[in-house]
Short mmCIF file of C-alpha atoms and ligand atoms in Angstrom, two decimals:
data_model
loop_
_atom_site.label_atom_id
_atom_site.label_comp_id
_atom_site.label_asym_id
_atom_site.label_seq_id
_atom_site.Cartn_x
_atom_site.Cartn_y
_atom_site.Cartn_z
CA MET A 142 32.82 -28.96 -47.48
CA ALA A 143 34.20 -25.54 -46.51
CA THR A 144 34.87 -25.09 -42.75
CA TYR A 145 33.27 -21.85 -41.39
CA ASN A 146 33.09 -20.75 -37.92
CA THR A 147 29.63 -20.43 -36.08
CA GLN A 148 29.12 -16.80 -36.89
CA GLN A 149 29.96 -17.29 -40.54
CA LEU A 150 27.64 -20.26 -40.70
CA GLN A 151 24.95 -18.19 -39.15
CA GLU A 152 25.44 -15.19 -41.65
CA ILE A 153 25.29 -17.46 -44.69
CA ASP A 154 22.31 -19.46 -43.21
CA GLY A 155 20.53 -16.04 -42.90
CA LEU A 156 21.26 -14.95 -46.28
CA HIS A 157 20.39 -18.07 -48.26
CA HIS A 158 18.25 -20.53 -46.26
CA ILE A 159 14.63 -20.57 -46.01
CA HIS A 160 13.84 -22.74 -42.86
CA PRO A 161 10.58 -24.76 -42.47
CA PHE A 162 7.92 -23.27 -40.13
CA THR A 163 10.14 -20.48 -39.25
CA ASP A 164 9.77 -16.54 -38.62
CA HIS A 165 13.07 -15.45 -40.12
CA LYS A 166 13.04 -12.07 -38.65
CA ALA A 167 12.89 -13.68 -35.03
CA LEU A 168 15.45 -16.29 -36.16
CA MET A 169 17.89 -13.48 -37.20
CA GLU A 170 17.50 -11.63 -34.03
CA LYS A 171 18.12 -14.61 -31.83
CA GLY A 172 20.64 -16.40 -34.19
CA THR A 173 20.48 -19.90 -35.47
CA ARG A 174 21.97 -22.82 -33.55
CA VAL A 175 24.10 -24.98 -35.68
CA ILE A 176 24.14 -28.67 -34.83
CA THR A 177 27.31 -30.30 -36.21
CA ARG A 178 27.27 -33.96 -34.60
CA ALA A 179 25.43 -36.39 -32.66
CA ASN A 180 25.84 -39.59 -30.78
CA GLY A 181 23.47 -41.75 -28.76
CA VAL A 182 20.85 -39.46 -27.30
CA TYR A 183 23.13 -36.36 -27.33
CA LEU A 184 23.84 -33.58 -29.96
CA TRP A 185 26.69 -31.09 -30.24
CA ASP A 186 26.50 -27.61 -31.58
CA SER A 187 29.07 -25.67 -33.43
CA ASP A 188 30.39 -24.15 -30.22
CA GLY A 189 30.96 -27.52 -28.62
CA ASN A 190 27.93 -27.31 -26.45
CA LYS A 191 26.23 -30.86 -25.46
CA ILE A 192 22.64 -31.10 -25.75
CA LEU A 193 20.26 -34.08 -24.65
CA ASP A 194 17.84 -34.54 -27.68
CA GLY A 195 14.49 -34.99 -25.91
CA MET A 196 12.74 -34.89 -29.41
CA ALA A 197 14.61 -37.88 -31.26
CA GLY A 198 15.37 -35.27 -33.98
CA LEU A 199 12.07 -34.49 -35.12
CA TRP A 200 10.35 -37.60 -33.41
CA CYS A 201 12.30 -39.86 -35.68
CA VAL A 202 15.66 -41.11 -34.48
CA ASN A 203 14.24 -44.05 -32.51
CA VAL A 204 17.53 -45.99 -32.36
CA GLY A 205 19.56 -42.96 -31.47
CA TYR A 206 22.40 -41.37 -33.21
CA GLY A 207 25.63 -42.94 -34.29
CA ARG A 208 24.61 -46.54 -35.29
CA GLN A 209 27.55 -47.61 -37.41
CA GLU A 210 25.38 -50.61 -38.75
CA LEU A 211 22.97 -47.98 -40.53
CA VAL A 212 26.08 -46.42 -41.98
CA ASP A 213 27.32 -49.59 -43.16
CA ALA A 214 24.07 -50.62 -44.61
CA ALA A 215 23.99 -47.41 -46.73
CA THR A 216 27.57 -47.80 -47.64
CA LYS A 217 27.13 -51.23 -49.01
CA GLN A 218 24.09 -50.41 -50.89
CA MET A 219 25.49 -47.38 -52.43
CA ARG A 220 28.39 -49.51 -53.77
CA GLU A 221 26.21 -52.29 -55.14
CA LEU A 222 23.19 -50.32 -56.53
CA PRO A 223 22.98 -46.39 -55.72
CA TYR A 224 19.68 -46.08 -57.47
CA TYR A 225 17.38 -47.92 -59.63
CA ASN A 226 13.48 -47.45 -59.64
CA ASN A 227 10.45 -49.70 -59.25
CA PHE A 228 8.36 -48.33 -62.27
CA PHE A 229 7.79 -50.00 -65.44
CA GLN A 230 8.08 -53.75 -64.33
CA THR A 231 11.42 -53.40 -62.59
CA THR A 232 12.33 -53.81 -58.97
CA HIS A 233 15.44 -54.50 -56.68
CA PRO A 234 16.18 -56.57 -53.55
CA PRO A 235 16.25 -53.90 -51.04
CA ALA A 236 12.56 -52.68 -51.88
CA ILE A 237 11.44 -56.32 -51.99
CA GLU A 238 13.01 -57.28 -48.73
CA LEU A 239 11.71 -54.13 -47.00
CA SER A 240 8.26 -54.83 -48.35
CA LYS A 241 8.22 -58.20 -46.68
CA ALA A 242 9.69 -56.97 -43.47
CA LEU A 243 7.05 -54.36 -43.24
CA VAL A 244 4.06 -56.78 -43.87
CA ASP A 245 5.65 -59.12 -41.16
CA ILE A 246 5.53 -56.58 -38.35
CA SER A 247 2.30 -54.78 -39.52
CA PRO A 248 -1.30 -55.86 -38.36
CA PRO A 249 -2.50 -59.04 -40.23
CA GLN A 250 -4.75 -57.14 -42.82
CA PHE A 251 -1.61 -55.27 -44.14
CA ASN A 252 0.08 -57.28 -46.98
CA HIS A 253 1.10 -54.40 -49.41
CA VAL A 254 3.28 -51.27 -49.10
CA PHE A 255 3.67 -48.34 -51.53
CA PHE A 256 6.96 -46.53 -51.15
CA THR A 257 7.35 -42.63 -50.62
CA ASN A 258 10.07 -40.44 -49.46
CA SER A 259 8.11 -38.83 -46.45
CA GLY A 260 5.02 -38.87 -44.28
CA SER A 261 3.55 -35.99 -46.33
CA GLU A 262 3.82 -38.01 -49.59
CA ALA A 263 2.43 -41.03 -47.81
CA ASN A 264 -0.58 -38.91 -46.93
CA ASP A 265 -0.83 -37.47 -50.60
CA THR A 266 -0.78 -40.88 -51.72
CA VAL A 267 -3.59 -42.07 -49.41
CA VAL A 268 -5.88 -39.09 -50.56
CA ARG A 269 -5.34 -40.43 -54.20
CA MET A 270 -5.67 -44.15 -53.39
CA VAL A 271 -8.93 -43.70 -51.37
CA ARG A 272 -10.44 -41.90 -54.15
CA HIS A 273 -9.08 -44.30 -56.69
CA TYR A 274 -10.53 -47.04 -54.64
CA TRP A 275 -14.00 -45.78 -54.52
CA ASN A 276 -13.90 -45.20 -58.27
CA LEU A 277 -13.21 -48.69 -58.85
CA GLU A 278 -16.02 -49.67 -56.48
CA GLY A 279 -18.40 -47.85 -58.78
CA LYS A 280 -18.93 -44.98 -56.12
CA PRO A 281 -17.04 -42.01 -57.59
CA GLU A 282 -19.03 -39.52 -55.57
CA LYS A 283 -17.58 -40.82 -52.21
CA THR A 284 -14.57 -38.36 -52.20
CA VAL A 285 -15.05 -36.65 -48.77
CA ILE A 286 -12.18 -37.46 -46.18
CA ILE A 287 -12.94 -36.45 -42.49
CA SER A 288 -10.08 -35.50 -40.11
CA ARG A 289 -9.49 -33.66 -36.98
CA GLU A 290 -8.95 -29.97 -35.95
CA ASN A 291 -5.28 -29.51 -35.13
CA ALA A 292 -4.34 -32.85 -36.69
CA TYR A 293 -0.66 -32.85 -38.46
CA HIS A 294 -0.45 -35.05 -41.63
CA GLY A 295 2.33 -33.11 -43.37
CA SER A 296 3.14 -29.83 -45.50
CA THR A 297 2.29 -30.88 -48.93
CA VAL A 298 -1.09 -29.67 -50.44
CA ALA A 299 -3.10 -32.74 -49.71
CA ALA A 300 -1.34 -33.68 -46.47
CA SER A 301 -1.74 -29.98 -45.08
CA SER A 302 -5.47 -30.15 -46.24
CA LEU A 303 -5.82 -33.41 -44.37
CA GLY A 304 -4.24 -31.59 -41.30
CA GLY A 305 -6.24 -29.41 -39.15
CA MET A 306 -3.96 -26.43 -38.62
CA LYS A 307 -5.70 -23.32 -39.65
CA GLY A 308 -2.38 -21.38 -40.04
CA MET A 309 -1.38 -23.72 -42.65
CA HIS A 310 -4.72 -23.71 -44.35
CA ALA A 311 -4.45 -19.97 -44.50
CA GLN A 312 -1.31 -20.11 -46.65
CA GLY A 313 -2.15 -21.80 -49.96
CA GLY A 314 -5.59 -23.05 -49.32
CA ILE A 315 -6.95 -26.47 -48.80
CA LEU A 316 -8.36 -29.17 -51.13
CA HIS A 317 -12.16 -29.54 -51.48
CA ASP A 318 -13.87 -32.31 -49.80
CA ILE A 319 -11.69 -32.59 -46.56
CA GLU A 320 -13.54 -32.00 -43.35
CA HIS A 321 -12.43 -31.62 -39.76
CA ILE A 322 -14.05 -32.59 -36.42
CA GLU A 323 -12.98 -31.97 -32.88
CA GLN A 324 -9.97 -33.55 -31.57
CA PRO A 325 -10.05 -35.68 -28.42
CA HIS A 326 -8.31 -33.22 -26.19
CA TRP A 327 -9.92 -33.82 -22.62
CA TYR A 328 -7.77 -31.51 -20.78
CA LYS A 329 -8.33 -28.35 -22.89
CA ASN A 330 -12.02 -29.39 -24.01
CA GLY A 331 -13.32 -31.96 -21.67
CA GLY A 332 -15.11 -29.48 -19.25
CA ALA A 333 -17.13 -31.26 -16.54
CA MET A 334 -17.13 -34.52 -18.48
CA ASP A 335 -15.06 -37.51 -17.53
CA PRO A 336 -12.43 -38.83 -19.98
CA ASP A 337 -14.41 -41.62 -21.17
CA GLU A 338 -17.52 -39.56 -21.67
CA PHE A 339 -15.74 -36.96 -23.56
CA GLY A 340 -13.98 -39.78 -25.67
CA LEU A 341 -17.31 -40.95 -26.79
CA LYS A 342 -18.59 -37.51 -27.51
CA THR A 343 -15.67 -36.58 -29.79
CA ALA A 344 -15.85 -39.94 -31.57
CA GLN A 345 -19.45 -39.37 -32.03
CA ALA A 346 -18.94 -36.39 -33.76
CA LEU A 347 -17.69 -38.47 -36.79
CA GLU A 348 -21.17 -40.02 -37.02
CA THR A 349 -22.73 -36.53 -36.81
CA ARG A 350 -20.51 -35.29 -39.65
CA ILE A 351 -21.10 -38.41 -41.74
CA ARG A 352 -24.95 -37.75 -41.39
CA GLU A 353 -24.61 -33.98 -42.36
CA ILE A 354 -22.31 -34.67 -45.27
CA GLY A 355 -24.36 -37.77 -46.44
CA GLU A 356 -23.09 -41.48 -46.04
CA ASP A 357 -22.88 -41.76 -49.98
CA ARG A 358 -20.22 -38.94 -50.08
CA VAL A 359 -17.88 -39.92 -47.28
CA ALA A 360 -14.77 -41.91 -48.30
CA ALA A 361 -12.58 -42.14 -45.23
CA PHE A 362 -11.56 -40.95 -41.75
CA ILE A 363 -7.96 -40.22 -40.96
CA GLY A 364 -6.54 -39.92 -37.45
CA GLU A 365 -3.18 -40.27 -35.64
CA PRO A 366 -3.52 -42.99 -32.94
CA VAL A 367 -1.90 -40.23 -30.70
CA GLN A 368 -1.75 -36.69 -31.87
CA GLY A 369 1.90 -35.75 -32.03
CA ALA A 370 2.55 -32.34 -33.44
CA GLY A 371 -0.91 -31.24 -32.26
CA GLY A 372 0.62 -31.36 -28.54
CA VAL A 373 0.63 -35.12 -27.73
CA ILE A 374 -3.01 -35.67 -27.53
CA ILE A 375 -3.77 -39.00 -25.99
CA PRO A 376 -7.14 -40.13 -26.75
CA PRO A 377 -9.39 -41.45 -23.90
CA ALA A 378 -9.73 -45.35 -23.87
CA THR A 379 -13.33 -45.03 -25.30
CA TYR A 380 -12.31 -42.97 -28.48
CA TRP A 381 -10.97 -45.44 -30.92
CA PRO A 382 -13.29 -48.21 -30.39
CA GLU A 383 -16.23 -45.76 -31.02
CA ILE A 384 -14.44 -44.38 -34.20
CA GLN A 385 -14.01 -47.93 -35.55
CA GLN A 386 -17.49 -48.81 -34.88
CA ILE A 387 -18.78 -45.70 -36.82
CA CYS A 388 -16.39 -46.38 -39.76
CA LYS A 389 -17.60 -50.21 -39.69
CA LYS A 390 -21.35 -49.17 -39.70
CA TYR A 391 -20.92 -46.79 -42.60
CA GLY A 392 -18.48 -48.91 -44.52
CA ILE A 393 -15.81 -46.02 -44.70
CA LEU A 394 -12.10 -46.55 -44.94
CA LEU A 395 -10.07 -45.90 -41.79
CA ILE A 396 -6.57 -44.31 -42.14
CA ALA A 397 -4.17 -44.54 -38.98
CA ASP A 398 -1.41 -42.15 -39.54
CA GLU A 399 1.50 -44.08 -37.99
CA VAL A 400 4.28 -41.41 -38.89
CA ILE A 401 5.09 -40.81 -35.39
CA CYS A 402 3.28 -43.75 -33.39
CA GLY A 403 4.92 -46.20 -35.78
CA PHE A 404 8.26 -48.14 -35.08
CA GLY A 405 7.89 -48.26 -31.37
CA ARG A 406 6.88 -44.82 -30.08
CA LEU A 407 4.05 -46.19 -27.86
CA GLY A 408 5.75 -49.30 -26.94
CA GLU A 409 4.32 -51.40 -29.61
CA TRP A 410 5.35 -51.69 -33.32
CA PHE A 411 2.48 -49.50 -34.25
CA GLY A 412 -0.05 -47.13 -32.57
CA SER A 413 -2.66 -49.34 -34.10
CA ASP A 414 -1.43 -52.32 -32.09
CA TYR A 415 -1.73 -50.25 -29.03
CA PHE A 416 -5.14 -49.21 -29.37
CA ASP A 417 -6.43 -52.23 -31.40
CA ILE A 418 -7.09 -50.04 -34.48
CA GLU A 419 -8.07 -52.32 -37.50
CA ALA A 420 -7.11 -49.80 -40.03
CA ASP A 421 -7.36 -49.90 -43.92
CA PHE A 422 -4.05 -47.76 -44.45
CA MET A 423 -1.08 -46.85 -42.50
CA PRO A 424 1.06 -44.01 -43.69
CA ILE A 425 4.57 -44.60 -42.15
CA ALA A 426 7.72 -42.58 -42.24
CA LYS A 427 10.20 -41.19 -39.48
CA GLY A 428 11.07 -44.11 -37.47
CA LEU A 429 11.06 -46.48 -40.46
CA SER A 430 14.79 -45.53 -40.91
CA SER A 431 15.09 -43.62 -37.60
CA GLY A 432 15.45 -40.75 -39.75
CA TYR A 433 18.88 -41.54 -41.04
CA LEU A 434 17.65 -41.41 -44.54
CA PRO A 435 14.20 -40.01 -46.03
CA ILE A 436 11.77 -42.82 -46.51
CA GLY A 437 8.11 -43.26 -46.00
CA GLY A 438 5.41 -45.43 -47.24
CA LEU A 439 1.76 -46.28 -47.19
CA MET A 440 0.65 -49.71 -45.87
CA VAL A 441 -2.39 -50.73 -47.68
CA GLY A 442 -4.85 -53.14 -46.19
CA ASP A 443 -6.38 -56.13 -48.02
CA ARG A 444 -9.81 -54.49 -48.61
CA VAL A 445 -8.15 -51.87 -50.67
CA ALA A 446 -5.29 -53.64 -52.35
CA ASP A 447 -7.72 -56.44 -53.51
CA THR A 448 -9.60 -53.63 -55.34
CA VAL A 449 -6.60 -51.65 -56.51
CA ILE A 450 -4.70 -54.52 -57.78
CA ASN A 451 -7.41 -56.85 -59.04
CA LYS A 452 -10.08 -54.41 -60.29
CA GLY A 453 -7.93 -51.59 -61.56
CA SER A 454 -5.33 -51.11 -64.29
CA ASP A 455 -2.43 -48.69 -63.51
CA PHE A 456 -2.64 -46.68 -60.34
CA ASN A 457 -1.11 -43.60 -61.87
CA HIS A 458 1.10 -42.49 -59.11
CA GLY A 459 4.76 -42.68 -58.18
CA PHE A 460 7.96 -40.91 -57.18
CA THR A 461 11.42 -41.14 -58.59
CA TYR A 462 12.58 -42.25 -55.30
CA SER A 463 9.86 -44.59 -54.42
CA GLY A 464 11.67 -47.52 -52.79
CA HIS A 465 15.02 -45.97 -53.14
CA PRO A 466 17.48 -48.95 -52.67
CA VAL A 467 19.73 -46.95 -50.26
CA ALA A 468 16.83 -45.73 -48.09
CA CYS A 469 15.31 -49.27 -48.24
CA ALA A 470 18.66 -50.90 -47.12
CA VAL A 471 18.87 -48.49 -44.04
CA ALA A 472 15.13 -49.02 -43.09
CA MET A 473 15.82 -52.78 -43.26
CA GLU A 474 18.85 -52.63 -41.06
CA ASN A 475 16.85 -50.19 -38.64
CA ILE A 476 14.12 -52.67 -38.27
CA ARG A 477 16.80 -55.49 -37.78
CA ILE A 478 18.29 -53.58 -34.91
CA LEU A 479 14.85 -52.85 -33.26
CA LYS A 480 14.06 -56.59 -33.36
CA ASP A 481 17.42 -58.11 -32.56
CA GLU A 482 18.11 -55.67 -29.75
CA LYS A 483 14.55 -56.09 -28.48
CA ILE A 484 14.38 -52.21 -28.30
CA ILE A 485 10.73 -51.86 -28.54
CA GLU A 486 10.08 -54.32 -25.82
CA ARG A 487 12.70 -52.62 -23.49
CA ALA A 488 10.97 -49.21 -24.31
CA LYS A 489 7.58 -50.67 -23.19
CA ASN A 490 8.55 -52.67 -20.23
CA ASP A 491 11.61 -50.74 -18.80
CA LEU A 492 12.09 -47.21 -20.07
CA SER A 493 8.51 -46.19 -20.53
CA PRO A 494 7.40 -47.00 -16.88
CA TYR A 495 10.69 -45.34 -15.56
CA LEU A 496 10.22 -42.23 -17.75
CA GLN A 497 6.40 -41.77 -17.20
CA GLU A 498 6.64 -41.95 -13.35
CA LYS A 499 9.16 -39.26 -13.26
CA TRP A 500 7.62 -37.30 -16.06
CA LEU A 501 3.99 -37.41 -14.45
CA ALA A 502 5.39 -36.06 -11.23
CA LEU A 503 6.27 -32.74 -13.03
CA GLY A 504 2.55 -32.36 -12.85
CA ASP A 505 2.97 -30.97 -9.44
CA HIS A 506 4.97 -28.02 -10.65
CA PRO A 507 2.96 -24.80 -10.18
CA LEU A 508 3.23 -24.06 -13.84
CA VAL A 509 1.94 -27.39 -15.09
CA GLY A 510 -1.72 -27.93 -15.39
CA GLU A 511 -1.39 -31.50 -16.66
CA ALA A 512 1.44 -33.85 -17.40
CA ARG A 513 0.52 -36.57 -19.75
CA GLY A 514 2.45 -39.42 -21.41
CA ILE A 515 2.26 -42.77 -23.16
CA GLY A 516 4.94 -45.06 -24.16
CA MET A 517 7.93 -42.98 -25.04
CA VAL A 518 6.29 -39.50 -25.53
CA GLY A 519 5.09 -36.85 -22.95
CA ALA A 520 3.53 -33.17 -22.68
CA LEU A 521 3.40 -30.83 -19.97
CA GLU A 522 0.60 -28.20 -20.34
CA LEU A 523 1.91 -24.79 -19.03
CA VAL A 524 -1.04 -22.88 -17.45
CA LYS A 525 -1.49 -19.68 -15.57
CA ASP A 526 -4.01 -21.12 -13.20
CA LYS A 527 -3.95 -24.96 -12.43
CA ASP A 528 -7.54 -24.98 -10.80
CA THR A 529 -9.21 -23.23 -13.60
CA LYS A 530 -6.95 -24.36 -16.47
CA THR A 531 -6.57 -20.82 -17.52
CA SER A 532 -4.03 -20.29 -20.18
CA TYR A 533 -1.41 -17.53 -20.56
CA GLN A 534 -1.95 -15.06 -23.28
CA SER A 535 -0.55 -16.34 -26.50
CA ASP A 536 1.49 -13.13 -26.84
CA GLN A 537 3.39 -14.18 -23.59
CA ASN A 538 4.97 -16.98 -25.41
CA VAL A 539 5.47 -19.04 -22.32
CA GLY A 540 6.15 -22.26 -24.27
CA MET A 541 8.82 -20.40 -26.36
CA ILE A 542 10.47 -19.07 -23.00
CA CYS A 543 10.69 -22.53 -21.63
CA ARG A 544 11.96 -23.89 -24.98
CA ASP A 545 14.83 -21.39 -24.85
CA PHE A 546 15.79 -22.03 -21.37
CA CYS A 547 15.79 -25.68 -22.17
CA PHE A 548 18.06 -25.20 -25.08
CA ASN A 549 20.47 -22.84 -23.12
CA ASN A 550 20.48 -25.59 -20.40
CA GLY A 551 21.44 -28.42 -22.56
CA LEU A 552 17.99 -30.08 -23.39
CA ILE A 553 15.77 -30.00 -26.38
CA MET A 554 12.02 -30.10 -25.65
CA ARG A 555 9.51 -28.92 -28.35
CA ALA A 556 7.03 -26.12 -27.49
CA VAL A 557 3.51 -26.73 -29.10
CA GLY A 558 2.07 -23.38 -28.11
CA ASP A 559 2.33 -23.70 -24.26
CA ALA A 560 2.66 -27.57 -24.43
CA MET A 561 6.17 -28.79 -23.73
CA ILE A 562 6.88 -31.96 -25.58
CA ILE A 563 9.36 -34.88 -25.15
CA CYS A 564 9.79 -37.88 -27.54
CA PRO A 565 13.39 -39.33 -26.74
CA PRO A 566 15.24 -42.05 -28.69
CA PHE A 567 14.56 -45.38 -27.31
CA VAL A 568 18.25 -46.03 -26.45
CA ILE A 569 18.13 -43.51 -23.70
CA SER A 570 19.36 -44.92 -20.29
CA HIS A 571 17.77 -44.43 -16.71
CA SER A 572 20.45 -41.87 -15.85
CA GLU A 573 19.90 -39.99 -19.05
CA ILE A 574 16.03 -40.07 -18.30
CA ASP A 575 17.00 -38.53 -14.86
CA GLU A 576 18.94 -35.83 -16.53
CA LEU A 577 16.22 -35.14 -19.02
CA VAL A 578 13.63 -34.77 -16.27
CA ASP A 579 15.96 -32.81 -14.02
CA LYS A 580 16.73 -30.38 -16.73
CA ALA A 581 12.94 -30.14 -17.57
CA LYS A 582 12.27 -29.35 -13.78
CA LEU A 583 15.02 -26.64 -14.00
CA CYS A 584 13.69 -24.98 -17.01
CA LEU A 585 10.17 -25.03 -15.63
CA ASP A 586 11.52 -23.17 -12.47
CA LEU A 587 13.41 -20.71 -14.60
CA THR A 588 10.41 -20.03 -16.78
CA TRP A 589 8.21 -19.83 -13.64
CA ALA A 590 10.66 -17.09 -11.99
CA LYS A 591 10.87 -15.20 -15.34
CA ILE A 592 7.07 -14.92 -15.59
CA LYS A 593 6.64 -14.10 -11.90
CA SER A 594 9.02 -11.24 -12.47
N1 PXG B 381 2.04 -37.49 -40.43
C1 PXG B 381 2.30 -37.16 -39.04
C2 PXG B 381 1.48 -37.80 -37.98
C3 PXG B 381 3.48 -36.45 -38.76
O1 PXG B 381 3.70 -36.14 -37.43
C4 PXG B 381 3.82 -36.05 -41.07
C5 PXG B 381 2.64 -36.94 -41.39
C6 PXG B 381 4.57 -35.73 -42.45
O2 PXG B 381 5.71 -36.33 -42.42
P1 PXG B 381 6.96 -35.66 -43.24
O3 PXG B 381 8.01 -36.81 -43.31
O4 PXG B 381 6.46 -35.26 -44.73
O5 PXG B 381 7.51 -34.55 -42.40
C7 PXG B 381 4.23 -35.99 -39.83
C8 PXG B 381 5.45 -35.09 -39.61
C9 PXG B 381 6.68 -30.96 -35.29
C10 PXG B 381 6.85 -31.65 -36.60
O6 PXG B 381 7.20 -29.68 -35.23
C11 PXG B 381 6.03 -32.73 -36.75
C12 PXG B 381 6.31 -33.30 -38.04
C13 PXG B 381 7.12 -32.89 -38.96
C14 PXG B 381 7.91 -31.73 -38.83
C15 PXG B 381 7.79 -31.09 -37.42
O7 PXG B 381 6.26 -31.35 -34.35
N2 PXG B 381 5.52 -34.57 -38.22
#
């Protein structure tokens, strides 16, 4: 590849590259940051600045950067069989081995996987498979899928429709027969209720909506165990048991979107393990390969698999790269690393308690209304008034101000509105956690000083 200096890279990028979820005019004014290499939990930009990646890329580089084993697994597979498909009665060892490895680590009702290239495709697949299932069950009128406001399930047409982000629906529309209920965001919406009471209330909204739509029309409910891109919304303990009880009562399928929570983020293999969710489907991606190559999948529970496999003929669905051998080989090696190095156990028993103790202490900062966290993920709600939980005006862009201070001080935190998010790799050390929290504190101070001035 040609070697350009930073300015040339930025110019060419501005001329030719449309970025995801980006205001290009603002981007051009500020200039893009060009990331050129990474190791462990650190990134380097094209000017040589070292940055602690508090977001594990985009919630995905769970085993950290620079793992030679993953490079070797890809190289070996590329030499042996760089591509073949799984259509038309063919298969290959990497897809076979990965399907078994996934079944081994998943909750017991999961014995099948359908491979995709991303979380969005996994969620497109689930919409089609849910409706296909009810058709085969002789209930074709069951087409409605209920999701939550502010959920993120991806960017394809079906995935963005499942998502509850109005700004996405406004651009390109939404599939019919997708409904959204309130998210379990206690800090923002709980009012005078205690968290458990609020958890029950938001879960019971599912039953209310099922009754409004009609039980005979509702096919499934989808939720992330912990909402990620919506701002790390951790549901109260009462939420998932009640949701499950309602799904069981009405016989509707339950989809636990594990794209962020899966592969250890909450200190268990899956968010479903953490919350005891017995789902019918688990869309997976991100941590499946620690982001080293694009791969996703849909774990399909026995209830659905029995029908789709035994009662149906073809499921007319698939991608050229479903179960791509190189991506599967890398995902296999990633799972091996997670297992052999006991990375998830260490995240749960050592890193998470250390991180959360320090993170939650940031709740004392005058700018922070709530500090919350679970496993290896956390959020800070930046507010104008801690007592009344009053937010800043959205055009004050407080989250963005804080995010920019972070970047300029060598830390990546994601801003979701005025919530600051962290989701570091699981190979972070205690001293790197200290650095992360110290830098976050410094940037809160800088943001606070800027707002006050
Ligand atoms: N489900 C969930 C829960 C996700 O978080 C997807 C599905 C879609 O996955 P793909 O692989 O198609 O991107 C996601 C993705 C952000 C951000 O800014 C979050 C995601 C993707 C991009 C940006 O927080 N989550």
